[in-house]
Amino acid sequence: MPPSNEALVLVVGSGGQAYREYLLASARDHHDVWLLDSTEPTWQRPFVRGATVVELIDRARLIPDREALVKAALTLAEEHTIAGVWTYDETLVVATAHIAEALGLPGLSVAGAENCRNKEHTRRLLTDAGLPQPRYRHVTSLDAARAAAVEFGFPVVLKPRGMGASIGVVRADDETALDHAYEVAERGSHGGNPAYEGGVLVEEMLVGPEISVDGAVVAGAYKPFVLARKQTGMQPYFEETGHVVDAADPLLSDGGLLDVLTRAHRALGVQDGITHTEVKLTSAGPAIVEVNGRLGGGLIPYLGKLATGIDPALVAVQVATGREPSLTATVQDCVGIRFGYPPEDGRVREVGVPRSGPGLVEAAALTTAGAVLLLPPRGIVARFGYAICRGDGPDACEAALDTAEKAFALTLDPIGE
């Protein structure tokens, strides 16, 4: 038996402070946390009992050392009781599944994690299960991409197999645009783990509003707890410019949507864990865009906490430790976020965000003077700030966000080719 009777929950990777501090801080309130990360803790230190540094194999491509992470977890288990392990970092989902398996803990299985992480696997398994999703082809040449686009009909969407944050995701409206989209998507695939590089997915373009659903899966039972209405911009790319979470959203109790989500998780082999699923609401019904084996990004779970009172970090800790998650809403509110993007590529001189306004909950800068912001296709997630607002329903919330967005200020020195 380990000499310590105080159980720990391992958090693998801490992410960026602006987007993830709320999760680590809240996890600390519910359980002792030990961090496995690629650098020594700084801002994370108040929220963890300890930390183990496991360097990345490739920092530029964010490739984790899976074997070293598992070894570090097993070593820690010789000294402490480990009650659970989880991550909110897309690049660490598979490694975290290996840790959970090695320690005999609840969580995504290795196969389930891989099926979510590899979008080609996702598409194939959902197809085999007869679930609604876009028609697709995995191609490794421009000629094959052109053939798939002709088969599906323009417009089509091209994307890498294993990237997140809409990296390399491009819409092509015709054959000329397809050539550029293939180049962007294929190049994007080489920015992450080599296991998923090379070739792209060509997908039928689904028409309709897009939502995301964060859900908890315990012993195969899927339960949603955050549903966000998504806004995207910068077409033909798919940058996420904002989200709105309404605790009273009727889709939370929509039987058709819940059935699709439940069947999708079953098809992907997700028995235990937290997932973030993106769905298009088409004229034929809900269709799966992708399933990710971790909590959503873009502060979506934080919006959920403000709108419903459901604490996503508590849910994640409970699922990781094999307990029934607390998914009863204690608040009924509507809360949204709007991100500020630059009008062009440039170097930041000064950033301003709203300090007051209708329904404003909080606002913050996401960058500092001297930083370079590059819009797609040269860069990704070039946000300089955000504003969070609440309103009496989605329309009022959107109106408050529109007002807040007008108060964003950015002074930029343009960067040419």
XYZ file of C-alpha atoms in Angstrom:
417
model
C 0.000 0.000 0.000
C 1.240 3.523 -0.698
C 2.478 5.280 2.447
C 0.147 8.304 1.966
C -3.547 7.954 2.791
C -4.414 11.222 1.062
C -5.629 10.390 -2.414
C -4.649 12.501 -5.400
C -6.307 13.268 -8.709
C -3.808 13.639 -11.537
C -4.362 16.442 -14.045
C -2.313 15.913 -17.198
C -1.313 19.224 -18.784
C -2.463 22.606 -17.542
C -3.017 24.570 -20.758
C -3.055 28.350 -21.060
C -3.871 30.336 -17.940
C -6.468 32.586 -19.581
C -8.517 29.644 -20.822
C -7.954 26.959 -18.175
C -7.144 28.475 -14.774
C -10.794 28.278 -13.711
C -10.720 24.491 -14.151
C -7.560 23.910 -12.151
C -8.695 26.275 -9.402
C -12.064 24.557 -9.108
C -10.566 21.049 -9.238
C -8.423 22.004 -6.225
C -11.606 22.892 -4.316
C -12.897 19.338 -4.744
C -9.802 17.149 -4.481
C -6.049 17.260 -3.945
C -4.492 17.730 -7.383
C -1.121 16.598 -8.678
C -0.059 18.058 -12.020
C 1.813 16.179 -14.733
C 3.041 18.894 -17.074
C 5.820 19.713 -19.505
C 7.158 22.699 -17.523
C 7.539 23.694 -13.898
C 4.344 25.230 -12.486
C 4.052 29.016 -12.146
C 0.454 30.284 -12.057
C -0.654 26.676 -11.426
C 1.189 26.360 -8.094
C -1.596 27.628 -5.764
C -3.943 24.996 -7.156
C -1.829 21.849 -6.926
C -0.354 19.821 -4.099
C 2.612 18.965 -6.264
C 3.818 18.573 -9.816
C 5.956 16.282 -11.933
C 7.639 17.664 -15.046
C 7.655 15.381 -18.089
C 9.173 17.161 -21.057
C 7.586 17.001 -24.480
C 9.263 14.993 -27.206
C 8.708 17.913 -29.579
C 7.684 21.264 -28.082
C 6.952 22.916 -31.415
C 4.461 20.182 -32.342
C 3.245 19.563 -28.762
C 4.066 15.861 -28.900
C 3.909 14.305 -25.410
C 6.251 11.598 -24.162
C 3.559 9.018 -23.480
C 5.849 6.383 -21.994
C 7.466 8.898 -19.651
C 4.055 10.184 -18.536
C 2.883 6.668 -17.715
C 6.132 5.954 -15.872
C 5.801 9.187 -13.871
C 2.231 8.276 -12.882
C 3.248 4.762 -11.830
C 6.125 6.163 -9.754
C 3.768 8.603 -8.064
C 1.364 5.742 -7.314
C 4.105 4.061 -5.276
C 4.014 7.000 -2.855
C 0.389 8.158 -2.972
C -3.066 6.783 -3.581
C -4.181 7.924 -7.018
C -7.966 8.278 -7.164
C -8.323 9.456 -10.757
C -6.699 11.047 -13.788
C -8.056 13.465 -16.388
C -7.004 16.068 -18.921
C -8.615 18.963 -20.748
C -5.801 19.168 -23.335
C -6.554 17.686 -26.764
C -2.911 16.737 -27.358
C -2.849 14.685 -24.124
C -6.120 12.767 -24.415
C -4.542 9.522 -25.649
C -1.617 9.685 -23.208
C -4.058 10.241 -20.335
C -6.031 7.168 -21.404
C -2.815 5.125 -21.250
C -2.193 6.437 -17.718
C -5.714 5.534 -16.583
C -5.336 2.071 -18.085
C -1.948 1.517 -16.443
C -3.326 2.554 -13.043
C -6.609 0.672 -13.449
C -8.646 3.884 -13.095
C -11.894 5.060 -14.728
C -11.661 7.211 -17.836
C -11.527 6.987 -21.585
C -10.141 3.689 -22.791
C -7.123 3.910 -25.080
C -9.279 2.784 -27.999
C -12.023 5.270 -27.117
C -9.533 8.120 -26.836
C -7.942 7.222 -30.153
C -11.340 6.987 -31.840
C -12.116 10.548 -30.738
C -8.643 11.924 -31.449
C -8.358 10.490 -34.965
C -11.137 12.061 -37.024
C -10.796 9.397 -39.706
C -11.543 6.715 -37.097
C -14.487 8.779 -35.866
C -15.998 9.036 -39.321
C -15.525 5.344 -40.118
C -17.067 4.132 -36.868
C -20.001 6.525 -37.056
C -20.617 5.421 -40.641
C -20.580 1.752 -39.605
C -23.137 2.560 -36.894
C -25.428 4.365 -39.348
C -25.215 7.679 -37.502
C -25.983 11.019 -39.203
C -22.831 12.827 -40.297
C -21.391 14.311 -43.483
C -20.265 12.023 -46.277
C -16.474 11.921 -46.296
C -13.313 10.598 -47.909
C -9.818 10.368 -46.473
C -7.516 11.359 -49.335
C -3.768 11.652 -49.763
C -3.633 13.556 -53.052
C -5.180 16.627 -54.607
C -6.633 14.539 -57.438
C -8.435 12.319 -54.932
C -9.716 15.424 -53.106
C -11.084 16.769 -56.383
C -12.826 13.473 -57.109
C -14.440 13.435 -53.658
C -15.602 17.034 -54.048
C -17.207 16.236 -57.405
C -18.944 13.229 -55.837
C -20.326 15.207 -52.880
C -20.911 18.481 -54.714
C -19.517 21.878 -53.719
C -19.139 23.341 -51.195
C -17.038 20.848 -49.237
C -14.973 21.063 -46.052
C -11.358 19.884 -45.813
C -9.651 19.178 -42.493
C -6.659 17.333 -40.979
C -7.286 14.053 -39.119
C -5.872 14.991 -35.742
C -5.736 18.731 -35.099
C -7.914 20.863 -32.824
C -9.055 24.495 -32.601
C -10.203 24.431 -36.250
C -6.560 24.262 -37.385
C -6.449 23.562 -41.107
C -10.236 23.421 -41.503
C -11.285 25.151 -44.729
C -14.407 25.380 -46.882
C -14.007 25.115 -50.650
C -16.778 26.469 -52.876
C -15.286 25.418 -56.202
C -12.336 23.571 -57.721
C -10.024 26.592 -57.596
C -10.734 27.068 -53.894
C -10.281 23.334 -53.376
C -6.643 23.499 -54.450
C -5.946 26.120 -51.764
C -8.033 24.290 -49.142
C -6.154 21.044 -49.730
C -2.821 22.820 -49.307
C -3.945 24.471 -46.042
C -5.459 21.297 -44.569
C -2.562 19.059 -45.584
C 0.003 21.520 -44.245
C -1.991 21.831 -41.023
C -1.774 18.076 -40.490
C 2.017 18.340 -40.120
C 1.770 20.762 -37.199
C 0.802 18.162 -34.616
C 1.435 14.551 -33.692
C 3.004 12.566 -36.581
C 0.496 9.765 -35.913
C -2.145 11.898 -37.627
C -0.153 13.733 -40.273
C -0.491 13.392 -44.023
C -3.666 13.350 -46.038
C -6.899 15.167 -45.257
C -10.595 14.498 -44.829
C -12.873 15.833 -47.536
C -16.384 16.194 -46.144
C -19.789 17.128 -47.421
C -20.732 20.630 -46.244
C -23.559 20.438 -43.727
C -26.003 23.352 -43.637
C -27.508 24.603 -40.403
C -26.659 26.149 -37.022
C -23.828 24.539 -35.069
C -23.858 23.638 -31.403
C -21.440 21.972 -29.026
C -22.388 19.676 -26.161
C -20.168 18.823 -23.204
C -21.269 15.550 -21.681
C -20.317 13.064 -18.991
C -20.202 9.327 -19.673
C -20.288 6.923 -16.727
C -20.525 3.156 -17.335
C -21.739 3.871 -20.853
C -24.530 6.254 -19.795
C -24.213 9.605 -21.591
C -25.525 12.794 -19.943
C -25.143 16.316 -21.413
C -24.484 19.261 -19.099
C -23.366 22.222 -21.265
C -24.964 23.073 -24.608
C -23.535 26.058 -26.477
C -24.745 27.768 -29.631
C -21.640 28.484 -31.695
C -20.688 31.454 -33.857
C -17.963 31.159 -36.480
C -16.335 33.685 -38.773
C -13.517 34.418 -41.190
C -14.873 32.216 -43.937
C -13.741 30.086 -45.679
C -12.084 29.211 -42.355
C -13.982 28.276 -39.214
C -12.675 30.467 -36.407
C -14.939 30.296 -33.361
C -15.845 33.911 -32.588
C -18.347 33.312 -29.807
C -20.737 31.014 -27.931
C -24.006 31.373 -26.031
C -25.145 28.985 -23.288
C -28.782 29.112 -22.208
C -29.757 26.985 -19.206
C -33.280 26.817 -20.642
C -32.212 25.735 -24.136
C -34.872 23.258 -25.320
C -32.226 21.159 -27.064
C -31.014 19.964 -23.652
C -34.128 17.807 -23.466
C -34.447 17.022 -27.161
C -34.874 13.257 -27.499
C -33.569 13.086 -31.065
C -30.362 14.933 -30.213
C -29.774 12.862 -27.062
C -30.283 9.653 -29.041
C -27.702 10.667 -31.654
C -25.191 11.673 -28.978
C -25.695 8.473 -26.991
C -25.326 6.245 -30.043
C -22.246 8.148 -31.224
C -20.451 7.617 -27.930
C -21.374 3.959 -27.943
C -20.044 3.578 -31.501
C -16.734 5.218 -30.508
C -16.283 2.982 -27.473
C -16.587 5.791 -24.911
C -17.651 4.158 -21.647
C -16.301 6.623 -19.093
C -15.055 10.176 -19.479
C -15.878 13.746 -20.451
C -16.476 14.658 -24.092
C -17.078 17.754 -26.192
C -19.234 16.991 -29.242
C -19.886 19.371 -32.125
C -23.184 18.971 -33.956
C -24.841 20.584 -36.979
C -28.600 21.075 -36.797
C -29.509 20.242 -40.371
C -32.954 20.138 -41.995
C -32.746 16.333 -41.683
C -31.898 16.471 -37.979
C -28.729 16.636 -35.836
C -25.515 15.407 -37.481
C -22.179 14.771 -35.784
C -19.307 17.061 -36.783
C -16.776 15.595 -34.326
C -16.394 14.121 -30.841
C -13.483 15.232 -28.640
C -12.378 13.286 -25.576
C -12.153 16.247 -23.204
C -13.985 19.359 -22.018
C -14.623 22.098 -24.553
C -12.266 25.009 -25.049
C -13.012 28.678 -25.631
C -14.254 29.017 -22.015
C -17.444 27.130 -22.980
C -17.553 25.036 -19.748
C -17.035 28.278 -17.787
C -20.069 29.782 -19.532
C -21.937 26.626 -18.565
C -20.995 27.105 -14.930
C -22.206 30.717 -14.989
C -25.445 29.810 -16.770
C -26.373 26.625 -14.884
C -24.254 26.443 -11.737
C -22.890 23.049 -12.838
C -19.161 22.998 -12.094
C -17.320 21.310 -15.004
C -14.201 20.661 -12.931
C -16.263 18.907 -10.255
C -17.954 16.825 -12.943
C -14.573 15.889 -14.418
C -13.161 14.924 -11.003
C -16.240 12.863 -10.184
C -16.122 10.977 -13.485
C -12.358 10.443 -13.151
C -12.834 8.943 -9.698
C -15.759 6.721 -10.690
C -18.489 8.708 -8.967
C -21.866 9.802 -10.278
C -21.461 13.375 -11.568
C -23.401 16.330 -10.120
C -25.401 17.519 -13.148
C -28.375 19.273 -11.530
C -28.592 22.939 -12.536
C -28.752 25.352 -9.615
C -28.913 28.499 -11.786
C -31.136 29.373 -14.761
C -29.366 32.018 -16.796
C -28.199 32.813 -20.332
C -24.508 33.712 -20.747
C -22.334 34.236 -23.808
C -18.829 35.124 -24.884
C -17.542 37.186 -27.802
C -13.881 37.155 -28.873
C -12.058 40.078 -30.395
C -10.080 39.373 -33.568
C -7.784 41.762 -35.470
C -8.910 43.082 -38.874
C -5.598 41.974 -40.377
C -2.268 40.366 -39.499
C -0.171 42.584 -37.300
C 1.924 43.302 -34.225
C -0.026 44.500 -31.195
C 0.624 47.961 -29.841
C -2.299 48.318 -27.443
C -5.431 46.368 -26.435
C -8.610 47.634 -24.824
C -11.660 45.692 -23.635
C -15.004 46.919 -22.262
C -15.165 47.841 -18.586
C -18.906 48.376 -18.342
C -22.017 47.860 -20.389
C -25.352 46.052 -20.410
C -25.069 42.565 -18.980
C -21.264 42.614 -18.874
C -19.950 39.900 -16.555
C -16.248 40.180 -17.290
C -13.792 41.068 -20.032
C -10.069 40.563 -20.418
C -7.215 40.954 -22.868
C -5.739 37.752 -24.271
C -2.528 39.247 -25.582
C 0.009 41.959 -24.808
C 1.934 44.664 -26.609
C 4.481 43.228 -29.022
C 2.596 40.012 -29.715
C 2.016 39.028 -33.327
C -1.532 38.084 -34.349
C -1.933 36.115 -37.569
C -5.308 35.320 -39.083
C -5.944 32.101 -41.019
C -4.340 30.644 -43.022
C -1.084 32.119 -41.658
C -2.085 31.656 -38.019
C -4.805 30.346 -35.717
C -6.914 31.643 -32.819
C -5.674 35.221 -33.225
C -7.846 36.543 -30.398
C -6.814 39.706 -28.581
C -9.573 39.747 -25.951
C -12.992 38.566 -24.875
C -16.166 39.794 -23.226
C -18.701 37.683 -21.326
C -22.277 38.970 -20.979
C -25.565 37.703 -19.599
C -29.055 38.511 -20.806
C -32.670 37.569 -20.350
C -32.611 34.922 -23.065
C -30.405 34.410 -26.148
C -31.524 37.532 -28.039
C -30.817 39.841 -25.105
C -27.517 38.088 -24.493
C -26.459 38.515 -28.128
C -27.440 42.195 -28.016
C -25.278 42.699 -24.930
C -22.381 40.921 -26.644
C -22.797 43.154 -29.718
C -22.498 46.227 -27.499
C -19.449 44.797 -25.726
C -17.771 43.955 -29.022
C -18.069 47.590 -30.141
C -16.037 48.580 -27.066
C -13.068 46.398 -28.060
C -10.043 48.484 -29.035
C -6.901 47.301 -30.804
C -3.950 49.261 -32.101
C -1.993 47.171 -34.575
C 1.046 47.585 -36.771
C 0.172 45.643 -39.944
C 2.449 42.840 -41.113
C 2.703 42.314 -44.848
C 3.533 39.169 -46.766
